Amino acid sequence: MEMIQSFSVDHTAIVPGIFFSREDKVGCGTVTTYDIRLKRPNREPVIDVAAMHSLEHIIATTLRNDPEWKDEIVYWGPMGCLTGFYLILKNSRPPQDIYDLILSAFRSVKEAEEVPGATAVNCGHYLMHNLNMAKWYAAEFVSYLEKNAGNPDIFSYPRSDRPVTDDGKHFFDS
């Protein structure tokens, strides 16, 4: 079986940042998946589940209401490992081009007075939200992005090179 793109990233070396994950041709266009990584995998505690859920609601609402970007937004959602989010956009651009969008979206969390759509009618687990912790994680990420804006590591995945056999099979650590 072919290894998927996200498993070719060296998760022992990745830092928080905004990364190009993959590009897919769909219909007459292109969609691009970005990895918005808030935590260093396997080295930092993951994002609290209730805060992650609140960040998902707030930022998805913010992105889909941004007048400049709303028509480009396809998806915003959490990573299963709880270290960040995936953003899927129409078209393709380098991660540096969405830096201001991501920074603005995370800054918007500070102003939130409630979590949008956090009702039994609108949400599959409406009681699992933590706005105060969402604000804390968002402020931490905003500060990190601002301090590291000139650091190319926050825009480039570290890749893991895996030996390949003559018949194309990859070796994996056990």
XYZ file of C-alpha atoms in Angstrom:
174
model
C 0.000 0.000 0.000
C 1.288 3.471 -0.819
C 2.165 5.652 2.162
C -0.085 8.694 2.405
C 1.462 12.155 2.254
C 0.969 13.076 5.910
C 2.877 9.991 7.066
C 5.953 11.077 5.125
C 6.387 14.062 7.445
C 8.990 13.608 10.188
C 6.754 14.047 13.224
C 9.776 14.031 15.534
C 11.068 17.240 13.944
C 7.933 19.223 13.042
C 7.345 22.534 14.803
C 4.135 24.533 15.062
C 3.386 26.360 11.845
C 1.474 26.549 8.563
C 2.384 23.804 6.116
C 1.416 22.741 2.619
C 0.187 19.159 3.034
C -1.175 18.129 -0.354
C -2.779 19.295 -3.551
C -5.596 17.449 -5.317
C -7.188 17.955 -8.709
C -10.970 17.892 -8.424
C -13.356 18.505 -11.279
C -12.109 21.582 -13.096
C -9.907 22.859 -10.293
C -7.519 22.243 -7.456
C -7.964 21.983 -3.706
C -5.051 22.301 -1.316
C -4.797 20.889 2.186
C -2.787 22.823 4.747
C -1.584 21.538 8.109
C -2.087 24.228 10.741
C 0.051 22.772 13.516
C -0.273 24.273 17.010
C 1.713 21.683 18.970
C 4.898 19.682 18.403
C 3.764 16.065 17.954
C 4.885 13.549 20.554
C 6.698 16.279 22.522
C 3.991 18.596 23.818
C 0.641 17.811 25.411
C -2.153 17.721 22.848
C -4.839 20.390 22.712
C -7.631 19.850 25.214
C -10.549 18.206 23.403
C -13.196 20.706 24.527
C -10.940 23.647 23.615
C -10.162 22.024 20.239
C -13.896 21.718 19.599
C -14.421 25.394 20.476
C -11.511 26.465 18.253
C -13.032 24.427 15.427
C -16.396 26.206 15.736
C -15.007 29.723 16.174
C -12.378 29.557 13.441
C -14.606 27.736 10.940
C -17.209 30.475 11.430
C -14.581 33.203 11.121
C -13.058 31.745 7.951
C -16.407 31.172 6.264
C -17.406 34.765 6.972
C -14.175 36.400 5.842
C -15.171 38.576 2.852
C -11.885 38.009 1.020
C -11.549 34.250 1.643
C -15.025 32.778 2.241
C -15.407 31.522 -1.333
C -12.034 29.741 -1.088
C -12.774 27.852 2.155
C -13.692 24.200 1.652
C -13.022 22.736 5.109
C -11.612 23.545 8.558
C -11.344 20.712 11.070
C -9.225 19.109 13.774
C -6.465 16.557 13.315
C -7.111 13.217 14.942
C -3.857 13.557 16.913
C -5.145 16.825 18.452
C -1.997 18.795 17.599
C -3.600 21.071 15.014
C -6.125 21.542 12.232
C -6.525 20.926 8.523
C -7.562 23.756 6.250
C -8.668 22.914 2.723
C -8.817 25.756 0.221
C -9.782 26.020 -3.414
C -6.777 26.684 -5.655
C -3.170 26.445 -4.541
C -0.811 28.891 -2.944
C 2.271 28.610 -0.732
C 1.659 28.522 3.037
C 3.242 31.960 3.434
C 0.311 33.356 1.433
C -2.204 32.221 4.064
C -0.160 33.383 7.067
C -2.239 36.561 7.533
C -5.498 34.615 7.154
C -4.495 32.113 9.836
C -3.134 34.789 12.150
C -6.357 36.784 11.805
C -8.533 33.704 12.395
C -6.711 32.812 15.604
C -6.740 36.440 16.761
C -10.534 36.434 16.353
C -10.843 33.833 19.115
C -9.822 36.457 21.676
C -12.922 38.509 20.809
C -15.370 35.588 20.988
C -17.948 35.912 23.721
C -19.548 32.574 22.935
C -18.917 29.546 20.763
C -20.989 29.768 17.562
C -23.309 26.833 16.972
C -22.839 25.385 20.467
C -26.436 24.262 20.895
C -28.034 20.838 20.884
C -29.706 21.665 17.568
C -26.483 22.811 15.843
C -23.735 20.613 17.316
C -23.171 16.908 17.819
C -21.656 17.384 21.287
C -22.719 20.877 22.316
C -21.719 20.482 25.957
C -18.088 19.695 25.050
C -16.731 23.224 24.656
C -14.236 25.302 26.612
C -14.081 28.887 25.390
C -11.539 30.051 27.982
C -9.050 27.316 27.080
C -9.681 27.941 23.360
C -8.707 31.562 23.951
C -5.544 30.455 25.757
C -4.451 28.110 22.918
C -5.285 30.730 20.300
C -3.265 33.421 22.104
C -0.336 31.023 22.467
C -0.390 30.226 18.725
C -0.762 33.899 17.721
C 2.245 34.810 19.863
C 4.274 31.949 18.360
C 3.378 32.891 14.770
C 4.221 36.547 15.372
C 7.590 35.697 16.937
C 8.462 33.246 14.150
C 7.089 35.060 11.089
C 10.557 35.183 9.513
C 11.445 31.585 10.368
C 11.168 29.377 7.255
C 10.742 26.271 9.458
C 7.158 27.291 10.248
C 6.321 26.923 6.539
C 8.318 23.809 5.533
C 7.621 20.259 6.612
C 10.566 18.191 7.768
C 10.415 15.048 5.613
C 11.246 11.566 6.771
C 13.250 9.612 4.262
C 12.400 5.943 4.391
C 14.429 3.274 2.651
C 12.644 1.704 -0.318
C 13.183 -1.854 -1.547
C 13.732 -2.696 -5.211
C 10.048 -3.538 -5.529
C 8.936 -0.175 -4.081
C 8.048 -1.150 -0.501
C 8.851 1.311 2.291
C 10.556 0.375 5.544
C 8.939 1.714 8.684
C 10.287 2.006 12.218
C 8.846 -0.580 14.550
